[in-house]
mmCIF file of C-alpha atoms in Angstrom:
data_model
loop_
_atom_site.group_PDB
_atom_site.id
_atom_site.type_symbol
_atom_site.label_atom_id
_atom_site.label_comp_id
_atom_site.label_asym_id
_atom_site.label_seq_id
_atom_site.Cartn_x
_atom_site.Cartn_y
_atom_site.Cartn_z
ATOM 1 C CA ASN C 1 -29.257 165.098 41.667
ATOM 2 C CA ALA C 2 -30.540 163.298 38.583
ATOM 3 C CA GLY C 3 -27.643 164.658 36.517
ATOM 4 C CA VAL C 4 -28.330 164.760 32.778
ATOM 5 C CA THR C 5 -31.582 163.210 31.653
ATOM 6 C CA GLN C 6 -32.725 162.510 28.085
ATOM 7 C CA THR C 7 -36.054 161.539 26.588
ATOM 8 C CA PRO C 8 -37.077 159.451 24.793
ATOM 9 C CA LYS C 9 -34.749 156.470 25.181
ATOM 10 C CA PHE C 10 -35.749 154.963 21.843
ATOM 11 C CA ARG C 11 -37.597 156.283 18.808
ATOM 12 C CA ILE C 12 -38.342 155.114 15.291
ATOM 13 C CA LEU C 13 -39.130 157.800 12.728
ATOM 14 C CA LYS C 14 -40.218 157.680 9.138
ATOM 15 C CA ILE C 15 -38.289 159.646 6.539
ATOM 16 C CA GLY C 16 -39.434 163.256 6.542
ATOM 17 C CA GLN C 17 -40.911 163.235 10.028
ATOM 18 C CA SER C 18 -39.731 165.641 12.682
ATOM 19 C CA MET C 19 -39.046 165.238 16.365
ATOM 20 C CA THR C 20 -37.396 166.859 19.352
ATOM 21 C CA LEU C 21 -34.930 165.095 21.610
ATOM 22 C CA GLN C 22 -35.151 166.455 25.120
ATOM 23 C CA CYS C 23 -32.201 167.070 27.438
ATOM 24 C CA THR C 24 -32.314 168.449 30.972
ATOM 25 C CA GLN C 25 -29.595 168.887 33.574
ATOM 26 C CA ASP C 26 -30.023 169.785 37.229
ATOM 27 C CA MET C 27 -26.403 170.654 38.037
ATOM 28 C CA ASN C 28 -26.668 174.350 37.086
ATOM 29 C CA HIS C 29 -24.078 173.865 34.355
ATOM 30 C CA ASN C 30 -23.652 176.670 31.855
ATOM 31 C CA TYR C 31 -22.249 174.522 29.074
ATOM 32 C CA MET C 32 -24.319 171.934 27.227
ATOM 33 C CA TYR C 33 -23.577 169.754 24.199
ATOM 34 C CA TRP C 34 -25.216 167.378 21.754
ATOM 35 C CA TYR C 35 -23.238 164.503 20.250
ATOM 36 C CA ARG C 36 -24.105 161.668 17.938
ATOM 37 C CA GLN C 37 -22.393 158.288 18.170
ATOM 38 C CA ASP C 38 -22.030 156.066 15.148
ATOM 39 C CA PRO C 39 -20.288 152.661 15.209
ATOM 40 C CA GLY C 40 -16.528 152.961 14.738
ATOM 41 C CA MET C 41 -16.725 156.747 14.517
ATOM 42 C CA GLY C 42 -16.618 157.856 18.127
ATOM 43 C CA LEU C 43 -18.771 160.816 19.116
ATOM 44 C CA LYS C 44 -19.243 163.840 16.904
ATOM 45 C CA LEU C 45 -20.385 167.219 18.225
ATOM 46 C CA ILE C 46 -23.623 168.471 16.665
ATOM 47 C CA TYR C 47 -24.324 171.702 18.566
ATOM 48 C CA TYR C 48 -23.288 173.275 21.825
ATOM 49 C CA SER C 49 -24.306 176.103 24.126
ATOM 50 C CA VAL C 50 -22.262 178.158 26.572
ATOM 51 C CA GLY C 51 -25.291 179.609 28.299
ATOM 52 C CA ALA C 52 -28.974 180.401 27.993
ATOM 53 C CA GLY C 53 -29.674 182.112 24.676
ATOM 54 C CA ILE C 54 -26.284 181.219 23.169
ATOM 55 C CA THR C 55 -25.815 178.299 20.787
ATOM 56 C CA ASP C 56 -23.294 177.393 18.109
ATOM 57 C CA LYS C 57 -22.586 174.704 15.541
ATOM 58 C CA GLY C 58 -20.301 171.771 16.136
ATOM 59 C CA GLU C 59 -18.720 169.355 13.652
ATOM 60 C CA VAL C 60 -21.933 167.891 12.153
ATOM 61 C CA PRO C 61 -24.822 170.394 12.497
ATOM 62 C CA ASN C 62 -26.609 169.817 9.176
ATOM 63 C CA GLY C 63 -30.190 168.622 9.599
ATOM 64 C CA TYR C 64 -30.443 169.695 13.236
ATOM 65 C CA ASN C 65 -31.463 172.754 15.229
ATOM 66 C CA VAL C 66 -31.199 173.660 18.902
ATOM 67 C CA SER C 67 -32.431 176.262 21.326
ATOM 68 C CA ARG C 68 -31.448 177.168 24.876
ATOM 69 C CA SER C 69 -34.087 179.234 26.605
ATOM 70 C CA THR C 70 -33.152 178.095 30.128
ATOM 71 C CA THR C 71 -29.985 176.919 31.848
ATOM 72 C CA GLU C 72 -31.504 173.475 32.446
ATOM 73 C CA ASP C 73 -32.870 172.525 29.018
ATOM 74 C CA PHE C 74 -31.187 172.021 25.656
ATOM 75 C CA PRO C 75 -33.533 170.346 23.148
ATOM 76 C CA LEU C 76 -32.324 169.049 19.778
ATOM 77 C CA ARG C 77 -34.712 169.295 16.846
ATOM 78 C CA LEU C 78 -34.729 167.143 13.708
ATOM 79 C CA GLU C 79 -36.936 168.824 11.104
ATOM 80 C CA LEU C 80 -36.894 166.349 8.191
ATOM 81 C CA ALA C 81 -35.585 163.014 9.368
ATOM 82 C CA ALA C 82 -33.269 161.147 7.009
ATOM 83 C CA PRO C 83 -31.776 157.630 7.261
ATOM 84 C CA SER C 84 -28.336 159.226 7.766
ATOM 85 C CA GLN C 85 -29.597 160.527 11.108
ATOM 86 C CA THR C 86 -30.000 157.010 12.469
ATOM 87 C CA SER C 87 -27.663 157.124 15.447
ATOM 88 C CA VAL C 88 -27.377 157.272 19.217
ATOM 89 C CA TYR C 89 -27.612 160.822 20.531
ATOM 90 C CA PHE C 90 -25.958 161.935 23.734
ATOM 91 C CA CYS C 91 -26.457 165.157 25.606
ATOM 92 C CA ALA C 92 -23.768 166.399 27.986
ATOM 93 C CA SER C 93 -23.165 169.311 30.309
ATOM 94 C CA SER C 94 -20.214 170.871 32.089
ATOM 95 C CA ARG C 95 -19.133 173.814 34.183
ATOM 96 C CA ARG C 96 -15.831 175.497 33.658
ATOM 97 C CA LEU C 97 -13.717 175.201 36.768
ATOM 98 C CA ALA C 98 -10.602 177.140 37.687
ATOM 99 C CA GLY C 99 -7.610 175.911 35.734
ATOM 100 C CA GLY C 100 -9.665 175.003 32.713
ATOM 101 C CA ASP C 101 -11.151 171.745 33.979
ATOM 102 C CA ASN C 102 -14.116 171.130 31.693
ATOM 103 C CA GLU C 103 -15.225 167.598 32.523
ATOM 104 C CA GLN C 104 -18.464 166.747 30.755
ATOM 105 C CA PHE C 105 -21.286 164.707 32.268
ATOM 106 C CA PHE C 106 -23.303 162.614 29.858
ATOM 107 C CA GLY C 107 -26.920 161.561 29.691
ATOM 108 C CA PRO C 108 -28.057 157.975 28.987
ATOM 109 C CA GLY C 109 -28.617 158.588 25.275
ATOM 110 C CA THR C 110 -31.465 158.369 22.770
ATOM 111 C CA ARG C 111 -31.366 155.632 20.150
ATOM 112 C CA LEU C 112 -32.999 156.944 16.975
ATOM 113 C CA THR C 113 -33.803 154.907 13.886
ATOM 114 C CA VAL C 114 -35.051 156.546 10.690
ATOM 115 C CA LEU C 115 -36.725 154.209 8.194
ATOM 116 C CA ALA J 1 -7.165 167.681 9.504
ATOM 117 C CA GLN J 2 -6.512 167.914 13.195
ATOM 118 C CA SER J 3 -7.818 164.911 15.043
ATOM 119 C CA VAL J 4 -7.702 162.378 17.848
ATOM 120 C CA SER J 5 -6.606 158.843 16.964
ATOM 121 C CA GLN J 6 -7.022 155.625 18.875
ATOM 122 C CA HIS J 7 -4.879 152.945 17.324
ATOM 123 C CA ASN J 8 -6.561 149.867 18.702
ATOM 124 C CA HIS J 9 -10.132 149.391 17.547
ATOM 125 C CA HIS J 10 -10.783 146.033 19.165
ATOM 126 C CA VAL J 11 -8.715 144.475 21.938
ATOM 127 C CA ILE J 12 -9.258 141.038 23.450
ATOM 128 C CA LEU J 13 -7.478 140.155 26.701
ATOM 129 C CA SER J 14 -7.653 137.482 29.332
ATOM 130 C CA GLU J 15 -8.295 138.427 32.939
ATOM 131 C CA ALA J 16 -5.170 139.595 34.790
ATOM 132 C CA ALA J 17 -3.455 140.675 31.570
ATOM 133 C CA SER J 18 -2.063 144.191 31.365
ATOM 134 C CA LEU J 19 -3.762 146.805 29.235
ATOM 135 C CA GLU J 20 -2.463 149.741 27.259
ATOM 136 C CA LEU J 21 -4.681 151.675 24.859
ATOM 137 C CA GLY J 22 -3.077 154.230 22.621
ATOM 138 C CA CYS J 23 -4.323 157.773 22.020
ATOM 139 C CA ASN J 24 -2.629 160.432 19.927
ATOM 140 C CA TYR J 25 -3.799 163.903 19.031
ATOM 141 C CA SER J 26 -2.589 166.403 16.491
ATOM 142 C CA TYR J 27 -3.276 169.749 18.217
ATOM 143 C CA GLY J 28 -0.464 172.051 19.237
ATOM 144 C CA GLY J 29 -0.576 174.166 22.362
ATOM 145 C CA THR J 30 -2.381 173.520 25.614
ATOM 146 C CA VAL J 31 -4.931 170.718 25.531
ATOM 147 C CA ASN J 32 -7.213 169.075 28.060
ATOM 148 C CA LEU J 33 -7.254 165.293 27.836
ATOM 149 C CA PHE J 34 -9.842 162.749 28.906
ATOM 150 C CA TRP J 35 -10.588 159.052 28.863
ATOM 151 C CA TYR J 36 -14.241 158.050 29.012
ATOM 152 C CA VAL J 37 -15.662 154.536 29.343
ATOM 153 C CA GLN J 38 -18.992 153.190 28.146
ATOM 154 C CA TYR J 39 -20.029 149.913 29.769
ATOM 155 C CA PRO J 40 -22.583 147.815 27.860
ATOM 156 C CA GLY J 41 -25.973 149.488 28.002
ATOM 157 C CA GLN J 42 -24.727 152.460 30.004
ATOM 158 C CA HIS J 43 -23.818 156.041 29.258
ATOM 159 C CA LEU J 44 -20.335 157.492 29.114
ATOM 160 C CA GLN J 45 -18.491 157.902 32.390
ATOM 161 C CA LEU J 46 -15.248 159.708 33.066
ATOM 162 C CA LEU J 47 -12.271 157.445 33.818
ATOM 163 C CA LEU J 48 -9.667 160.156 34.248
ATOM 164 C CA LYS J 49 -8.628 163.579 33.024
ATOM 165 C CA TYR J 50 -5.556 165.736 32.597
ATOM 166 C CA PHE J 51 -5.485 169.497 32.308
ATOM 167 C CA SER J 52 -2.308 170.496 34.169
ATOM 168 C CA GLY J 53 0.296 169.296 36.673
ATOM 169 C CA ASP J 54 1.620 165.763 37.043
ATOM 170 C CA PRO J 55 1.498 164.102 33.607
ATOM 171 C CA LEU J 56 0.770 160.720 35.200
ATOM 172 C CA VAL J 57 -2.871 160.763 36.228
ATOM 173 C CA LYS J 58 -4.769 158.146 38.124
ATOM 174 C CA GLY J 59 -8.449 157.486 37.620
ATOM 175 C CA ILE J 60 -11.140 155.226 38.881
ATOM 176 C CA LYS J 61 -11.000 151.413 38.980
ATOM 177 C CA GLY J 62 -7.204 151.236 38.856
ATOM 178 C CA PHE J 63 -6.772 153.001 35.512
ATOM 179 C CA GLU J 64 -3.997 155.491 34.849
ATOM 180 C CA ALA J 65 -2.785 157.506 31.873
ATOM 181 C CA GLU J 66 0.403 159.312 31.004
ATOM 182 C CA PHE J 67 0.513 162.580 29.087
ATOM 183 C CA ILE J 68 3.647 162.755 26.938
ATOM 184 C CA LYS J 69 3.617 166.191 25.348
ATOM 185 C CA SER J 70 6.526 165.492 22.982
ATOM 186 C CA LYS J 71 4.686 162.507 21.541
ATOM 187 C CA PHE J 72 1.224 164.117 21.558
ATOM 188 C CA SER J 73 0.024 161.023 23.394
ATOM 189 C CA PHE J 74 -2.220 160.154 26.316
ATOM 190 C CA ASN J 75 -2.176 156.362 26.622
ATOM 191 C CA LEU J 76 -4.441 154.542 29.042
ATOM 192 C CA ARG J 77 -3.057 151.706 31.191
ATOM 193 C CA LYS J 78 -4.198 149.168 33.722
ATOM 194 C CA PRO J 79 -1.837 146.565 35.205
ATOM 195 C CA SER J 80 -4.402 143.778 35.537
ATOM 196 C CA VAL J 81 -7.781 143.808 33.802
ATOM 197 C CA GLN J 82 -10.957 142.207 35.066
ATOM 198 C CA TRP J 83 -13.938 140.808 33.204
ATOM 199 C CA SER J 84 -15.907 143.840 34.420
ATOM 200 C CA ASP J 85 -13.597 146.113 32.401
ATOM 201 C CA THR J 86 -15.266 144.907 29.206
ATOM 202 C CA ALA J 87 -16.453 148.154 27.646
ATOM 203 C CA GLU J 88 -15.787 150.732 24.975
ATOM 204 C CA TYR J 89 -13.094 153.297 25.771
ATOM 205 C CA PHE J 90 -12.912 156.769 24.275
ATOM 206 C CA CYS J 91 -10.068 159.227 24.314
ATOM 207 C CA ALA J 92 -11.152 162.872 24.025
ATOM 208 C CA VAL J 93 -9.353 166.192 23.716
ATOM 209 C CA THR J 94 -10.332 169.807 24.219
ATOM 210 C CA PRO J 95 -8.066 171.603 21.717
ATOM 211 C CA PRO J 96 -6.658 175.071 22.393
ATOM 212 C CA THR J 97 -9.169 176.723 20.050
ATOM 213 C CA ALA J 98 -12.025 175.288 22.125
ATOM 214 C CA SER J 99 -10.742 176.215 25.570
ATOM 215 C CA ASN J 100 -13.526 178.792 26.043
ATOM 216 C CA THR J 101 -16.275 176.379 25.082
ATOM 217 C CA GLY J 102 -15.053 173.083 26.511
ATOM 218 C CA LYS J 103 -15.841 171.209 23.287
ATOM 219 C CA LEU J 104 -14.535 167.654 23.085
ATOM 220 C CA ILE J 105 -13.042 165.970 20.044
ATOM 221 C CA PHE J 106 -13.327 162.202 20.413
ATOM 222 C CA GLY J 107 -11.271 159.366 19.078
ATOM 223 C CA GLN J 108 -12.958 156.486 17.295
ATOM 224 C CA GLY J 109 -13.150 154.357 20.404
ATOM 225 C CA THR J 110 -11.618 151.020 21.408
ATOM 226 C CA THR J 111 -13.747 148.029 22.266
ATOM 227 C CA LEU J 112 -12.148 145.990 25.038
ATOM 228 C CA GLN J 113 -13.294 142.431 25.574
ATOM 229 C CA VAL J 114 -11.939 140.665 28.655
ATOM 230 C CA LYS J 115 -12.278 136.900 28.714
ATOM 231 C CA PRO J 116 -12.824 135.309 32.127
#
């Protein structure tokens, strides 16, 4: 299993440009998440999905959109890139086991710079 | 606001020293607790987790953590660190309101530097 994969690994955008960060998991997990990591701030949840066709906002959703048309894929869309969106983005997935175990598995991350 | 706090932002230790990283959370009720590690240039990996049972949990690479419900704490420990433990460590909590979604609330992270 490849686990959680993300593309691209690095990207530089100009202000106002748009892009889609790709995330795919091959573990048949129902739950998927997008986080951003900023220095000294830990990880903040942007959006999450509990299954195909179901998405919801996390702590910091402004400026982002998501879709979940299949179990495997959970792309994150930036419509009008702003310098405040310079960050490292991590995608994660999990399955809910008996007893409430919800361990998340993370992808390698996408480092995005907006200039 | 409810949150997860890691008290130590940057820790420097010599090899063989003992490690304890603090983590406190402010959610009442049943929580799931995690410690993740991010080695330089790598993605987050699970060190250990607690969701029920014995409050002393053991993880990979000799790490352990103790859940103390009365103190709302889940501190990470290792008796003797190695240079290879140099990494950033994150405490994370699934609060009761997120039990159906598995969302994680992360602490700010602690950077551990181990000197050889």
